[in-house]
mmCIF file with all atom_site columns, C-alpha atoms in Angstrom:
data_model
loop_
_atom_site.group_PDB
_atom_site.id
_atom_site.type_symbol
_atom_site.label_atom_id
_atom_site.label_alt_id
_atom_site.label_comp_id
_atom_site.label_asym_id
_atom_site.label_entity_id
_atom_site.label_seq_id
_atom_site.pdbx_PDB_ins_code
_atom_site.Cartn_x
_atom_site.Cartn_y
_atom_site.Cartn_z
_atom_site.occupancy
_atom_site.B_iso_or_equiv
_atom_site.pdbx_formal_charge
_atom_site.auth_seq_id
_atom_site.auth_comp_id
_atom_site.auth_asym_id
_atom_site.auth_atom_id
_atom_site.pdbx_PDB_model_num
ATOM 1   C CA . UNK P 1 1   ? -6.861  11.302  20.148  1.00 0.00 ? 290 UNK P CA 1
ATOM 2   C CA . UNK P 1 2   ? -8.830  14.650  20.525  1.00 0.00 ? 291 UNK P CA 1
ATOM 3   C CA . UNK P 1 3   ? -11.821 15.259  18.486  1.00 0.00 ? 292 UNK P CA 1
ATOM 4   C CA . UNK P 1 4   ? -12.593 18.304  17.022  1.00 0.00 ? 293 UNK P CA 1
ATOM 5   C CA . UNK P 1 5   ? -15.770 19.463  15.521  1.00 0.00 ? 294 UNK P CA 1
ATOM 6   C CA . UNK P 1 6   ? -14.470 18.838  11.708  1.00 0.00 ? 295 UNK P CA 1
ATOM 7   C CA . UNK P 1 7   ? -12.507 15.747  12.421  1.00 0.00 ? 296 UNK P CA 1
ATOM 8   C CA . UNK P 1 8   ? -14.901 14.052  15.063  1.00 0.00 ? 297 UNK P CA 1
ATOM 9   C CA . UNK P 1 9   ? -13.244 10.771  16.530  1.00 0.00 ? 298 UNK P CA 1
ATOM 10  C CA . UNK P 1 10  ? -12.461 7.386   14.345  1.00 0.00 ? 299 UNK P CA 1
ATOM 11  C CA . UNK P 1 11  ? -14.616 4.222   15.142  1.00 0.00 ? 300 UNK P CA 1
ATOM 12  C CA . UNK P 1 12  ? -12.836 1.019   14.548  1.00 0.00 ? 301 UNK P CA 1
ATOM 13  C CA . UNK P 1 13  ? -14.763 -1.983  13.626  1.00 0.00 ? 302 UNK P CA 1
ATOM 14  C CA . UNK P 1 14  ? -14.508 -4.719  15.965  1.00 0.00 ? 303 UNK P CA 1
ATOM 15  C CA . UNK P 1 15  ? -12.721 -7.594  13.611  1.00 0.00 ? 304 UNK P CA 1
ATOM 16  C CA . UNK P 1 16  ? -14.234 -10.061 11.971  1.00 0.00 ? 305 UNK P CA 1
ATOM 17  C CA . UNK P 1 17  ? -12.805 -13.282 10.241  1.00 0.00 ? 306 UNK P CA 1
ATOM 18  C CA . UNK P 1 18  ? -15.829 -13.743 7.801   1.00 0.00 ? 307 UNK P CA 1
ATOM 19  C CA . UNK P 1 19  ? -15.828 -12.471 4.060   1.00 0.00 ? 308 UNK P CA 1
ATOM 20  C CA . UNK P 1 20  ? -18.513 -9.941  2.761   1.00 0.00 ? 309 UNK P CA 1
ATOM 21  C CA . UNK P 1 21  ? -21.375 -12.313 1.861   1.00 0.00 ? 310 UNK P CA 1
ATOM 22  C CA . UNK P 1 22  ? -22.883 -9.842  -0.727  1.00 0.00 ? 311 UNK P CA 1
ATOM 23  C CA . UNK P 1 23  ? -23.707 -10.631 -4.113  1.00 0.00 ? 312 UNK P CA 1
ATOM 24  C CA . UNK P 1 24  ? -23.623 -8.651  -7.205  1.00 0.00 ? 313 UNK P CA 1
ATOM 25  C CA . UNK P 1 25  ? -26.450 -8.158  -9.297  1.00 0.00 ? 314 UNK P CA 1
ATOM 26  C CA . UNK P 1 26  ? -25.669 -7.404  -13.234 1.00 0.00 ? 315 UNK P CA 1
ATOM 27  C CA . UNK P 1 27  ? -26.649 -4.319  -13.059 1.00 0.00 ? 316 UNK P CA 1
ATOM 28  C CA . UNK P 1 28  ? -23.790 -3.274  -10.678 1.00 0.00 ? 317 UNK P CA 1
ATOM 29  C CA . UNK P 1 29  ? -26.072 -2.987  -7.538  1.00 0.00 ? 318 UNK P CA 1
ATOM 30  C CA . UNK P 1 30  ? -24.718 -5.011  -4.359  1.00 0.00 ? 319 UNK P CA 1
ATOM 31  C CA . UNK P 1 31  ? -26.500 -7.239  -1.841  1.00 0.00 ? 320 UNK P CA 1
ATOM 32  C CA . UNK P 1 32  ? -25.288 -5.253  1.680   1.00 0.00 ? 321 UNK P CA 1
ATOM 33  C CA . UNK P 1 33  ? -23.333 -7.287  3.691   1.00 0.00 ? 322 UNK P CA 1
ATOM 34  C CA . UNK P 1 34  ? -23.869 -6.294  6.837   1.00 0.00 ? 323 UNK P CA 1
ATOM 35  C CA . UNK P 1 35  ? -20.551 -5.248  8.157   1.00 0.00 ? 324 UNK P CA 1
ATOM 36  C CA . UNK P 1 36  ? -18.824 -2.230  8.303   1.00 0.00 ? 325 UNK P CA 1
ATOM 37  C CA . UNK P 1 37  ? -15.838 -0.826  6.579   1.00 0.00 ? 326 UNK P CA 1
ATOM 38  C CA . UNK P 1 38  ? -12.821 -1.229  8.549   1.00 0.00 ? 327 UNK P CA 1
ATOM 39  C CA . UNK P 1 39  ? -11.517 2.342   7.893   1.00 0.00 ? 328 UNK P CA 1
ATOM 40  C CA . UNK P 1 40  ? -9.360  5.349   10.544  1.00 0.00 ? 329 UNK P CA 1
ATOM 41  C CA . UNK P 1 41  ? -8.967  8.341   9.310   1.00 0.00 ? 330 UNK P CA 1
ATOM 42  C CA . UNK P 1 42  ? -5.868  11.143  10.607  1.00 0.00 ? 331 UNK P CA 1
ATOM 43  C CA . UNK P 1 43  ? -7.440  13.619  12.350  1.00 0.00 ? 332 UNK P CA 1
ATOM 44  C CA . UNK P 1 44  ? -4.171  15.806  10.487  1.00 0.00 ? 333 UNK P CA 1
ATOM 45  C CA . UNK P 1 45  ? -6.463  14.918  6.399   1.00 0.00 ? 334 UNK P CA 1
ATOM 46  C CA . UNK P 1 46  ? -4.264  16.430  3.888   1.00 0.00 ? 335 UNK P CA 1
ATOM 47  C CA . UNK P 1 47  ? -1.007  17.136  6.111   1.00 0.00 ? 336 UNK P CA 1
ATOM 48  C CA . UNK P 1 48  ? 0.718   13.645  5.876   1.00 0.00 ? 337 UNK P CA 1
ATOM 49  C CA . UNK P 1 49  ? 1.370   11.245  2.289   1.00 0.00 ? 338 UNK P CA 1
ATOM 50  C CA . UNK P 1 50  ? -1.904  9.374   3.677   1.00 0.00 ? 339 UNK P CA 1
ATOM 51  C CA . UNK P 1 51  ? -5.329  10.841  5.013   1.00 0.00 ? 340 UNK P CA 1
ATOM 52  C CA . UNK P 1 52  ? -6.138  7.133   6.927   1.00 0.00 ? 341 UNK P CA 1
ATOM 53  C CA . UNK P 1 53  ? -6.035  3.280   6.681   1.00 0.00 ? 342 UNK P CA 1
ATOM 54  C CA . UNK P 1 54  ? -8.802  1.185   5.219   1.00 0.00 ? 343 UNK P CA 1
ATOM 55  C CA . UNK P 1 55  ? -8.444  -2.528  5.534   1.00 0.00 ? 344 UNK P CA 1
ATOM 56  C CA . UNK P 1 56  ? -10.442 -4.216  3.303   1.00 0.00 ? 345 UNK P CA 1
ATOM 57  C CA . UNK P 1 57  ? -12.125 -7.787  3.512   1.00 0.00 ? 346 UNK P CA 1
ATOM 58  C CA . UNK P 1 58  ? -11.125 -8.637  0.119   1.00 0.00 ? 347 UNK P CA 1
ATOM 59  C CA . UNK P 1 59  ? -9.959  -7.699  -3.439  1.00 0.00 ? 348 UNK P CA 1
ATOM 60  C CA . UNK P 1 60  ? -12.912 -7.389  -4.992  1.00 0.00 ? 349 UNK P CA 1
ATOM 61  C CA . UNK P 1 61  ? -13.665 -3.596  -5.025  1.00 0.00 ? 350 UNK P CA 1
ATOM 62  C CA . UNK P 1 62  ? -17.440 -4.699  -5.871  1.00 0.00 ? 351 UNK P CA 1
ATOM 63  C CA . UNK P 1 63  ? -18.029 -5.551  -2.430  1.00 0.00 ? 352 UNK P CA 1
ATOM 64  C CA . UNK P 1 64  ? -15.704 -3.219  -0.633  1.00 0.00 ? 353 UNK P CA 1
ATOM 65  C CA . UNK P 1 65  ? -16.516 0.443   -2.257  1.00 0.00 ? 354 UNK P CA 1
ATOM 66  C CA . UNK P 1 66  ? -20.261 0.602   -1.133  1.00 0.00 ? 355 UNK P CA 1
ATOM 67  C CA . UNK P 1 67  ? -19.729 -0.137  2.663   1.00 0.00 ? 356 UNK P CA 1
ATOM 68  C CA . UNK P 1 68  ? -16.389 2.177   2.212   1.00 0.00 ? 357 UNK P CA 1
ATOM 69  C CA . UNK P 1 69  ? -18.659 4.932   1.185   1.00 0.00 ? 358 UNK P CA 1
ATOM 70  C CA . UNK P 1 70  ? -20.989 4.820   4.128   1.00 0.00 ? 359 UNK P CA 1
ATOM 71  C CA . UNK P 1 71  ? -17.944 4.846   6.167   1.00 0.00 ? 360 UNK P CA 1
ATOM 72  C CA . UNK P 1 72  ? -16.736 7.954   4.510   1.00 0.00 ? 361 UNK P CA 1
ATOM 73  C CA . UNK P 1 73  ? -20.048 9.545   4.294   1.00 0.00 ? 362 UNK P CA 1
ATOM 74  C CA . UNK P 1 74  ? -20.579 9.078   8.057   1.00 0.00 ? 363 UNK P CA 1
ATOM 75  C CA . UNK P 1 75  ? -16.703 10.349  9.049   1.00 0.00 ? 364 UNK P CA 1
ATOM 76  C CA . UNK P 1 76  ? -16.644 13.132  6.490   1.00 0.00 ? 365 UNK P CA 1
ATOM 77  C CA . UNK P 1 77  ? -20.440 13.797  5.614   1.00 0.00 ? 366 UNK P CA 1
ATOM 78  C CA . UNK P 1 78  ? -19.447 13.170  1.373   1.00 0.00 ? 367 UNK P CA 1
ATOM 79  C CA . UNK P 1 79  ? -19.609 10.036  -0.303  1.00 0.00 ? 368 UNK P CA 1
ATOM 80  C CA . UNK P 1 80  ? -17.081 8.996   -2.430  1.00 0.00 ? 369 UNK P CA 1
ATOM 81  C CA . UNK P 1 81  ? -17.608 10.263  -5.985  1.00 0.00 ? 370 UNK P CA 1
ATOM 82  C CA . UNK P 1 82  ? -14.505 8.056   -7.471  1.00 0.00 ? 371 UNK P CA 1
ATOM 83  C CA . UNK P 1 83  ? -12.005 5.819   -6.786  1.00 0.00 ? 372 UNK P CA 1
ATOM 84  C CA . UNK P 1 84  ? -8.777  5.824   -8.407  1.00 0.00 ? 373 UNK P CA 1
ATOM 85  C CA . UNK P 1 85  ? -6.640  2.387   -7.649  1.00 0.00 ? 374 UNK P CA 1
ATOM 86  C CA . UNK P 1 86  ? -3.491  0.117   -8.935  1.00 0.00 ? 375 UNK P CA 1
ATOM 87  C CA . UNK P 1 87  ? -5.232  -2.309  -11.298 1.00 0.00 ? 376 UNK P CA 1
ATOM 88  C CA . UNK P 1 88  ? -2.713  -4.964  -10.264 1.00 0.00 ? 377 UNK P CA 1
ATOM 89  C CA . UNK P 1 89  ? -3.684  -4.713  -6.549  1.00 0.00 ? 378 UNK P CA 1
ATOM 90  C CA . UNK P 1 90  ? -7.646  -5.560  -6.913  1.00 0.00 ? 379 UNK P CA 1
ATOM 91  C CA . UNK P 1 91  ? -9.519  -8.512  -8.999  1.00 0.00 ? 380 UNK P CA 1
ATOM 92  C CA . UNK P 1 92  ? -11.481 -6.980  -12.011 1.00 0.00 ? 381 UNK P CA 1
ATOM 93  C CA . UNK P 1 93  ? -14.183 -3.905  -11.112 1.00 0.00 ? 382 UNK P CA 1
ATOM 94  C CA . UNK P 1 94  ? -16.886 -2.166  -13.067 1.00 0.00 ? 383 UNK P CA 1
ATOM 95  C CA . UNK P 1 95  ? -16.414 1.403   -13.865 1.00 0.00 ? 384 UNK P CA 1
ATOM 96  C CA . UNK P 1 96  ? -19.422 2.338   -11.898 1.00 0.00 ? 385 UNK P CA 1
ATOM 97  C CA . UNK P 1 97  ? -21.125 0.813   -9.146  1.00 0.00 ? 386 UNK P CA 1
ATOM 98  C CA . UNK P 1 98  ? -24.125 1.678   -7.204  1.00 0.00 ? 387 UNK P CA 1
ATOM 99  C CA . UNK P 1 99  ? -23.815 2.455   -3.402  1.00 0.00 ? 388 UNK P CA 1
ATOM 100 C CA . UNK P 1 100 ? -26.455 2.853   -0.940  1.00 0.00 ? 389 UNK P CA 1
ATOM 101 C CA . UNK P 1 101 ? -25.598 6.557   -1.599  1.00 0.00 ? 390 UNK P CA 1
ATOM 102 C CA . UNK P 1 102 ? -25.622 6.777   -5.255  1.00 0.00 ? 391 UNK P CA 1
ATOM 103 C CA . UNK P 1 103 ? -23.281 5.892   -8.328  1.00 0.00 ? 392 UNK P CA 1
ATOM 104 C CA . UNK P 1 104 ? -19.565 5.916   -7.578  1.00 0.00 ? 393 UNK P CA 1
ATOM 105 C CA . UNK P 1 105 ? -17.064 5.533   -10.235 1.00 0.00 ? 394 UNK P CA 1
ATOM 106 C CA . UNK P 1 106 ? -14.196 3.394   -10.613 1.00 0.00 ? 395 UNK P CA 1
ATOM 107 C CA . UNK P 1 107 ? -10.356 3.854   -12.161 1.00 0.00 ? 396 UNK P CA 1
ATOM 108 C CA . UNK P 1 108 ? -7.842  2.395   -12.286 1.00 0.00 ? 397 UNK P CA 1
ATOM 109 C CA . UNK P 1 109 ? -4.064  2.654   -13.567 1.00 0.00 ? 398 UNK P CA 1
ATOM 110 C CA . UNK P 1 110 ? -1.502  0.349   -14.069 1.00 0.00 ? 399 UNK P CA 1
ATOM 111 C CA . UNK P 1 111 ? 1.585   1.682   -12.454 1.00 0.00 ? 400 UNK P CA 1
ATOM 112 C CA . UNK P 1 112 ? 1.821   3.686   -9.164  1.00 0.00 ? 401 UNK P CA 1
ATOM 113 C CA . UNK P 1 113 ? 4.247   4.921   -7.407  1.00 0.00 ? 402 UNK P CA 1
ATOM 114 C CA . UNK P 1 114 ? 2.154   4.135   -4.113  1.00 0.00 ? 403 UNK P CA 1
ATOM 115 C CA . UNK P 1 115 ? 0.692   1.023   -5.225  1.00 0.00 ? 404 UNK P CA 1
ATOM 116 C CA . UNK P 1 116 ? -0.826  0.215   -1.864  1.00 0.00 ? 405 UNK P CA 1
ATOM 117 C CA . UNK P 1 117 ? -3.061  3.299   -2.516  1.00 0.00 ? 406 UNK P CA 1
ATOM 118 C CA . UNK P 1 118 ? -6.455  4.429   -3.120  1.00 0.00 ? 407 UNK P CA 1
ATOM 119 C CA . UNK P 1 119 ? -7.438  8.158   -3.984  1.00 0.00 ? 408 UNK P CA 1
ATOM 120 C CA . UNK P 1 120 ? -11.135 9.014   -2.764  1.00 0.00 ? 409 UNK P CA 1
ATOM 121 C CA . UNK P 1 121 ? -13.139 11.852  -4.807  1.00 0.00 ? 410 UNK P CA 1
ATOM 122 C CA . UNK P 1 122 ? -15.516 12.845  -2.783  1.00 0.00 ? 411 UNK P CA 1
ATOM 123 C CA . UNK P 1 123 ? -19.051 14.664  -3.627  1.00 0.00 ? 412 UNK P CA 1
ATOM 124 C CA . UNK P 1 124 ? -17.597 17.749  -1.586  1.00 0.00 ? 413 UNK P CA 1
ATOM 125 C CA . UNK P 1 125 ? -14.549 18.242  -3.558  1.00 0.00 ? 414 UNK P CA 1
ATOM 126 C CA . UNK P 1 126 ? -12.251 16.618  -0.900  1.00 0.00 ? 415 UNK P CA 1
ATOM 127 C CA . UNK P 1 127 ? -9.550  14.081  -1.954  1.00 0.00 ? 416 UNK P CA 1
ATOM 128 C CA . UNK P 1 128 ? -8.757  11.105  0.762   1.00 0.00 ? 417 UNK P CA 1
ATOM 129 C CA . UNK P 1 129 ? -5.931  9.471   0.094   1.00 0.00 ? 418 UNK P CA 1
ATOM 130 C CA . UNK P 1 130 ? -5.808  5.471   1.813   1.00 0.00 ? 419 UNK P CA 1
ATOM 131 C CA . UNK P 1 131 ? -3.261  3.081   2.964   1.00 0.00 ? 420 UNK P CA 1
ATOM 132 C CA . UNK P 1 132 ? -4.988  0.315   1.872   1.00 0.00 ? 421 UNK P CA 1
ATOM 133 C CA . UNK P 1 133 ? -3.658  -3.113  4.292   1.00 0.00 ? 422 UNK P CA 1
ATOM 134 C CA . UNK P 1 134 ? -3.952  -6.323  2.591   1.00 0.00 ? 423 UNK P CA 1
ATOM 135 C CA . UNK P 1 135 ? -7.298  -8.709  3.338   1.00 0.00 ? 424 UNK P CA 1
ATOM 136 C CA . UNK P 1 136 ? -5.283  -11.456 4.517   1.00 0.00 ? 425 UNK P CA 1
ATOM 137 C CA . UNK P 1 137 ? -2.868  -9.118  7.075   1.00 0.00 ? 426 UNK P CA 1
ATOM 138 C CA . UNK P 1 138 ? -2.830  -10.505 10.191  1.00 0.00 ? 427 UNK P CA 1
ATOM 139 C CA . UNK P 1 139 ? -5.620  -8.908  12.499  1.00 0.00 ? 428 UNK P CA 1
ATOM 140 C CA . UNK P 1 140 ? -3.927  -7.418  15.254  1.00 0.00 ? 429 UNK P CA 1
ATOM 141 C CA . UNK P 1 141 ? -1.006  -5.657  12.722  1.00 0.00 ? 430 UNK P CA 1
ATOM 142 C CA . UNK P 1 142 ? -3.956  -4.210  10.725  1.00 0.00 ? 431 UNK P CA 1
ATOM 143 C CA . UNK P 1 143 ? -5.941  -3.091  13.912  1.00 0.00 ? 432 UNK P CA 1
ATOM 144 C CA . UNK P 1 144 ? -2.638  -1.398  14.818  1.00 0.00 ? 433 UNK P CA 1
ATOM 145 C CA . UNK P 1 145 ? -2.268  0.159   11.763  1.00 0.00 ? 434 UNK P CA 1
ATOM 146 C CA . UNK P 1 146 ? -6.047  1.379   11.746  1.00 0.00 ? 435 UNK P CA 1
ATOM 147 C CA . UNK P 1 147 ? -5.463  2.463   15.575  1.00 0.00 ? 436 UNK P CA 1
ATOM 148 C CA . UNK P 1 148 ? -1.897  4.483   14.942  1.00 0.00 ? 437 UNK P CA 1
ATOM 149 C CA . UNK P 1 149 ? -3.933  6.369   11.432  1.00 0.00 ? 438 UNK P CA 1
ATOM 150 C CA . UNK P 1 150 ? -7.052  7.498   13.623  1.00 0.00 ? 439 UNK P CA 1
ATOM 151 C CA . UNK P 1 151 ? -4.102  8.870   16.195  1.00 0.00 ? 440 UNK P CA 1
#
């Protein structure tokens, strides 16, 4: 993989077999959880149908977006603004939740013709679009899909 000076290289986490432990507080804020967002992105953003992989820990979008917008925020210096997803794909999510960065908004739609999806707004105007690999993929099949995006 070469890095470049706008598309520096792609950490992957280590894995992990333990669930985000962070709770949700009514007002949409999240407890952090301590682990990072298993995310690659394509050093080749906006060239191919997807700009990365993100495999997230579980369905609930309440825990995931907030570590997923460090992540972004550290690979692409913007934090996710929105997040547009399949409804059927995710358990129940608040329009807006609160990040350690700041609000990010949330919505969905019911039909897609990716449905294993996610479109990232971000604060810079960029659009990310994620292959999103089930929570309960095997480990070393999502570490090679998060290893062949960041390629």
């Amino acid at each position: 993989m070469n890095a470049t000076a706008s598309n520096p290289p792609t950490r992957i986490p280590p894995l992990d077999p333990a669930p985000p432990a962070g709770a949700v507080h009514s007002d949409g804020t999240t407890e952090p959880t301590g682990l990072a967002s298993r995310i690659a992105l394509s050093p080749r953003q906006g060239v191919e149908a997807a700009d990365g992989v993100w495999w997230p820990r579980t369905s609930e979008l309440r825990l995931e977006v907030p570590p997923l917008d460090v992540a972004i925020h550290d690979l692409t210096r913007a934090r996710i603004a929105r997040v547009a997803y399949e409804r059927n794909r995710w358990n129940d999510a608040p329009n807006r939740l609160r990040t350690p960065l700041g609000v990010t908004h949330l919505g969905w739609f019911e039909h897609s013709r990716y449905p294993d999806h996610v479109m990232l707004s971000l604060g810079s105007y960029q659009q990310l679009v994620l292959v999103v690999v089930p929570p309960d993929t095997d480990g070393d099949i999502a570490r090679s899909m998060l290893e062949s995006a960041g390629a």
